[in-house]
Short mmCIF file of C-alpha atoms in Angstrom, two decimals:
data_model
loop_
_atom_site.label_atom_id
_atom_site.label_comp_id
_atom_site.label_asym_id
_atom_site.label_seq_id
_atom_site.Cartn_x
_atom_site.Cartn_y
_atom_site.Cartn_z
CA MET A 10 43.45 20.82 13.60
CA LYS A 11 42.79 22.16 17.76
CA ILE A 12 44.16 25.77 17.81
CA LEU A 13 44.20 27.34 21.01
CA VAL A 14 44.00 31.30 21.71
CA ALA A 15 45.43 32.97 24.35
CA VAL A 16 43.58 36.60 25.91
CA LYS A 17 44.61 38.99 28.25
CA ARG A 18 42.93 41.18 30.31
CA VAL A 19 44.68 44.43 29.89
CA VAL A 20 43.71 48.12 30.65
CA ASP A 21 42.65 49.34 27.64
CA TYR A 22 45.28 50.79 25.12
CA ASN A 23 41.86 54.31 25.33
CA VAL A 24 43.44 55.11 28.63
CA LYS A 25 45.67 57.32 30.64
CA VAL A 26 47.13 55.04 33.01
CA ARG A 27 48.13 56.58 36.62
CA VAL A 28 50.69 55.64 39.51
CA LYS A 29 49.50 54.78 42.84
CA SER A 30 50.80 57.96 45.11
CA ASP A 31 52.39 54.67 46.45
CA GLN A 32 53.54 54.30 43.66
CA THR A 33 54.07 50.63 44.11
CA GLY A 34 52.32 49.28 40.64
CA VAL A 35 49.33 51.07 37.74
CA ASP A 36 46.29 52.39 39.64
CA ILE A 37 43.05 50.35 37.55
CA ALA A 38 40.20 50.71 39.95
CA ASN A 39 37.43 52.06 38.07
CA VAL A 40 39.14 52.33 34.92
CA LYS A 41 38.29 50.41 31.61
CA MET A 42 39.56 47.25 30.65
CA SER A 43 39.43 45.32 27.19
CA MET A 44 41.26 42.63 24.95
CA ASN A 45 45.24 43.43 24.96
CA PRO A 46 45.01 44.18 20.56
CA PHE A 47 47.37 41.98 19.92
CA ASP A 48 45.71 38.96 21.78
CA GLU A 49 42.78 40.55 19.41
CA ILE A 50 44.78 40.00 16.24
CA ALA A 51 45.11 36.24 17.37
CA VAL A 52 41.97 35.58 18.33
CA GLU A 53 41.22 37.22 14.61
CA GLU A 54 43.46 34.27 12.70
CA ALA A 55 42.38 32.05 14.48
CA VAL A 56 39.08 32.04 12.83
CA ARG A 57 40.55 32.69 9.07
CA LEU A 58 42.24 29.79 9.52
CA LYS A 59 39.01 28.47 11.11
CA GLU A 60 37.15 30.13 8.42
CA LYS A 61 39.79 28.20 5.86
CA GLY A 62 39.42 25.39 6.59
CA VAL A 63 42.26 24.51 8.74
CA ALA A 64 40.96 24.39 12.23
CA THR A 65 38.26 22.37 13.60
CA GLU A 66 37.88 24.58 17.27
CA ILE A 67 39.36 27.52 18.52
CA ILE A 68 39.56 27.43 22.57
CA ALA A 69 40.19 30.37 24.05
CA VAL A 70 42.12 30.22 27.32
CA SER A 71 43.07 33.78 30.01
CA CYS A 72 44.94 32.98 33.45
CA GLY A 73 44.17 35.86 35.86
CA LEU A 74 40.47 37.05 37.70
CA GLN A 75 37.22 36.22 37.34
CA ALA A 76 36.37 39.33 35.04
CA CYS A 77 38.52 37.60 32.60
CA GLN A 78 35.18 35.35 31.87
CA GLU A 79 34.28 39.15 30.13
CA THR A 80 37.71 38.72 27.76
CA LEU A 81 36.53 35.14 26.88
CA ARG A 82 33.93 36.68 25.79
CA THR A 83 34.40 38.65 23.99
CA ALA A 84 36.91 36.26 22.21
CA MET A 85 34.50 33.46 21.59
CA ALA A 86 31.78 37.04 20.43
CA ILE A 87 34.94 37.32 17.39
CA GLY A 88 34.96 33.74 16.89
CA ALA A 89 36.56 31.02 19.30
CA ASP A 90 34.18 27.84 19.74
CA ARG A 91 34.75 27.93 23.73
CA ALA A 92 36.86 29.20 26.48
CA ILE A 93 39.41 28.04 29.14
CA LEU A 94 39.09 30.36 32.47
CA VAL A 95 42.26 29.21 34.83
CA GLU A 96 40.99 31.50 38.03
CA THR A 97 43.46 33.30 40.26
CA ASP A 98 43.83 36.14 42.35
CA VAL A 99 47.97 36.08 42.14
CA GLU A 100 49.75 38.55 40.23
CA LEU A 101 50.38 37.13 37.24
CA GLN A 102 54.20 37.27 35.90
CA PRO A 103 55.35 35.21 32.41
CA LEU A 104 56.55 32.51 33.92
CA ALA A 105 53.58 31.57 35.99
CA VAL A 106 51.65 31.91 32.73
CA ALA A 107 53.75 30.17 30.40
CA LYS A 108 53.30 26.87 32.90
CA LEU A 109 49.36 26.88 33.77
CA LEU A 110 49.46 27.02 29.47
CA LYS A 111 51.08 24.36 29.04
CA ALA A 112 49.17 22.62 31.47
CA VAL A 113 45.87 23.11 29.54
CA CYS A 114 47.66 21.96 26.10
CA ASP A 115 48.46 19.06 27.86
CA ARG A 116 45.05 18.78 28.97
CA GLU A 117 43.25 19.71 24.69
CA GLN A 118 46.75 18.92 22.99
CA PRO A 119 45.66 21.14 20.49
CA GLN A 120 47.80 21.45 16.76
CA LEU A 121 48.77 25.53 16.88
CA LEU A 122 49.08 27.69 19.96
CA ILE A 123 48.21 31.51 18.90
CA LEU A 124 49.23 34.12 21.12
CA GLY A 125 50.14 38.19 21.52
CA LYS A 126 53.56 38.81 20.85
CA GLN A 127 53.55 41.12 24.17
CA ALA A 128 51.29 42.87 26.76
CA ILE A 129 50.50 46.58 26.99
CA ASP A 130 50.53 46.52 30.09
CA ASP A 131 54.40 44.81 31.36
CA ASP A 132 55.73 45.17 27.26
CA ALA A 133 56.63 41.72 28.72
CA ASN A 134 57.23 39.71 25.14
CA GLN A 135 57.96 36.79 27.18
CA THR A 136 55.07 34.01 26.88
CA GLY A 137 55.45 32.39 23.96
CA GLN A 138 59.00 32.33 24.00
CA MET A 139 58.85 30.34 27.56
CA LEU A 140 56.09 28.04 26.19
CA ALA A 141 57.58 27.26 23.13
CA ALA A 142 60.62 26.19 25.80
CA LEU A 143 58.80 24.86 28.38
CA GLY A 144 56.21 22.36 25.39
CA ASP A 145 59.43 21.32 23.61
CA MET A 146 57.89 23.21 20.28
CA ALA A 147 58.50 25.40 17.01
CA GLN A 148 57.89 29.37 17.74
CA ALA A 149 57.64 31.91 14.58
CA THR A 150 57.26 35.24 16.84
CA PHE A 151 56.23 38.90 14.92
CA ALA A 152 53.74 36.57 12.38
CA SER A 153 52.63 38.83 9.35
CA ARG A 154 51.73 36.15 7.58
CA VAL A 155 50.02 32.67 8.65
CA GLU A 156 49.68 29.08 6.09
CA ILE A 157 48.80 25.86 7.09
CA ALA A 158 49.53 23.13 4.34
CA ASP A 159 50.25 19.82 4.60
CA GLY A 160 50.75 19.38 8.03
CA LYS A 161 53.89 22.61 8.15
CA ALA A 162 53.27 25.98 9.00
CA LYS A 163 55.21 28.62 6.98
CA VAL A 164 55.58 32.02 9.18
CA THR A 165 56.85 34.94 7.44
CA ARG A 166 58.03 37.30 10.96
CA GLU A 167 59.68 40.06 11.38
CA VAL A 168 63.04 41.21 12.01
CA ASP A 169 65.23 43.96 11.68
CA GLY A 170 66.89 42.86 8.66
CA GLY A 171 62.71 43.34 6.88
CA LEU A 172 61.40 39.65 6.67
CA GLU A 173 62.14 36.07 7.14
CA THR A 174 59.61 33.25 6.59
CA LEU A 175 60.43 29.51 8.29
CA THR A 176 58.92 26.08 8.18
CA LEU A 177 56.87 24.80 10.85
CA SER A 178 56.88 21.06 12.80
CA LEU A 179 52.80 21.23 14.63
CA PRO A 180 52.41 21.74 17.08
CA ALA A 181 54.04 25.12 17.13
CA VAL A 182 53.86 28.82 19.12
CA VAL A 183 53.61 32.07 17.13
CA THR A 184 53.43 35.42 18.60
CA THR A 185 51.80 37.60 16.32
CA ASP A 186 52.12 41.74 15.29
CA LEU A 187 50.36 44.34 14.60
CA ARG A 188 50.37 43.85 10.45
CA LEU A 189 48.95 39.78 10.78
CA ASN A 190 45.23 41.38 10.01
CA GLU A 191 43.19 44.01 11.36
CA PRO A 192 40.06 42.45 13.76
CA ARG A 193 36.75 42.06 12.85
CA TYR A 194 34.29 44.18 14.23
CA VAL A 195 31.77 42.45 16.61
CA THR A 196 28.64 42.22 15.64
CA LEU A 197 25.63 42.59 19.03
CA PRO A 198 24.29 38.75 17.08
CA ASN A 199 27.75 37.64 17.65
CA ILE A 200 28.26 38.30 20.94
CA MET A 201 24.32 37.02 22.22
CA LYS A 202 25.95 34.36 21.20
CA ALA A 203 29.40 34.06 22.72
CA LYS A 204 27.09 34.01 25.83
CA LYS A 205 25.77 30.40 25.46
CA LYS A 206 29.09 29.03 24.70
CA GLN A 207 31.48 27.08 26.53
CA LEU A 208 33.34 28.60 29.12
CA ASP A 209 35.28 26.39 31.39
CA VAL A 210 36.61 27.54 34.89
CA LEU A 211 39.74 25.52 36.66
CA LYS A 212 42.51 27.06 39.17
CA PRO A 213 46.10 26.38 39.19
CA ALA A 214 45.61 23.69 40.71
CA ASP A 215 44.51 22.21 38.45
CA LEU A 216 46.61 21.93 36.98
CA GLY A 217 48.90 21.43 38.65
CA VAL A 218 51.08 24.67 38.79
CA ASP A 219 52.30 26.62 41.73
CA PRO A 220 51.62 30.91 40.28
CA THR A 221 53.91 31.86 43.26
CA PRO A 222 55.35 35.64 41.32
CA ARG A 223 59.32 35.27 41.44
CA LEU A 224 60.01 39.39 40.61
CA ARG A 225 58.86 41.82 43.26
CA THR A 226 58.44 45.65 41.88
CA LEU A 227 60.07 48.19 44.11
CA LYS A 228 58.94 50.78 42.97
CA VAL A 229 56.74 52.30 39.93
CA THR A 230 57.40 56.00 38.59
CA GLU A 231 56.50 58.20 35.64
CA PRO A 232 58.74 59.32 33.33
CA ALA A 233 60.13 62.27 33.81
CA GLY A 234 58.52 65.13 31.52
CA ARG A 235 60.06 66.56 28.67
CA LYS A 236 61.68 69.38 28.09
CA ALA A 237 60.10 72.91 25.95
CA GLY A 238 62.56 72.73 22.48
CA ILE A 239 64.64 75.89 20.72
CA LYS A 240 64.55 77.85 17.39
CA VAL A 241 68.40 78.13 16.20
CA ALA A 242 69.34 80.93 13.76
CA ASP A 243 70.86 78.81 11.52
CA THR A 244 73.04 74.64 11.61
CA LYS A 245 76.41 76.69 12.45
CA ALA A 246 74.15 77.10 16.00
CA LEU A 247 72.68 73.81 15.60
CA VAL A 248 75.98 71.62 16.31
CA ASP A 249 77.49 74.40 18.15
CA LYS A 250 74.05 73.40 20.73
CA LEU A 251 74.65 70.39 19.80
CA ARG A 252 78.08 70.08 20.97
CA ASN A 253 79.11 71.54 24.46
CA GLU A 254 75.82 71.98 25.42
CA ALA A 255 73.57 68.26 24.82
CA LYS A 256 77.90 66.90 24.33
CA VAL A 257 76.63 64.28 21.73
CA ILE A 258 79.12 64.55 18.97
#
């Protein structure tokens, strides 16, 4: 079985992001970048499936700037066998990424596609679903457990009411949730080995995809600061403030 894993380069989750002075977006100049945490979980799950003997090859794919090669090297250090970068300096939105991944899938013919459920920069939570629709594939989002047997994927996913278990015919798209696994620590020897692994660079034109954005961001603003709380003497005073000041009851 061949597994394709999509990874995205985002601002590190420990960095406090700041809005640009002209409110056109978030300032990412000279800030630490890393692999999207949900995508790291996706890579780890693919590697675990390979260690169980389920998968024979893992391909990591990223779309974006040349700097995304660093993220792909990290994926290969975790355990991916090779990587593909679809290089473009165009702002990529979920639909464009889904189309690019679909074109890569047409070339590679993977049986299982694993993506993070969302990226921590835009929180779109759309790419996996769009990819499944474009490829007419089964999908299971927010996965907390994945099992492969008898040519099918059994996925336990987290829903509002608890857990739901689905059986999918392959090929299928799975998006990962936080409780699926805990990614391993990347060791220095594996980082050195990743530098020698195959990394192919393609352009959107090579895949016949136009990544031109269809949406335009009008303005980005920071959330309003929270007001200081107050203490009330008793329950009666609390109810009074909720009713007459906050007007929520």
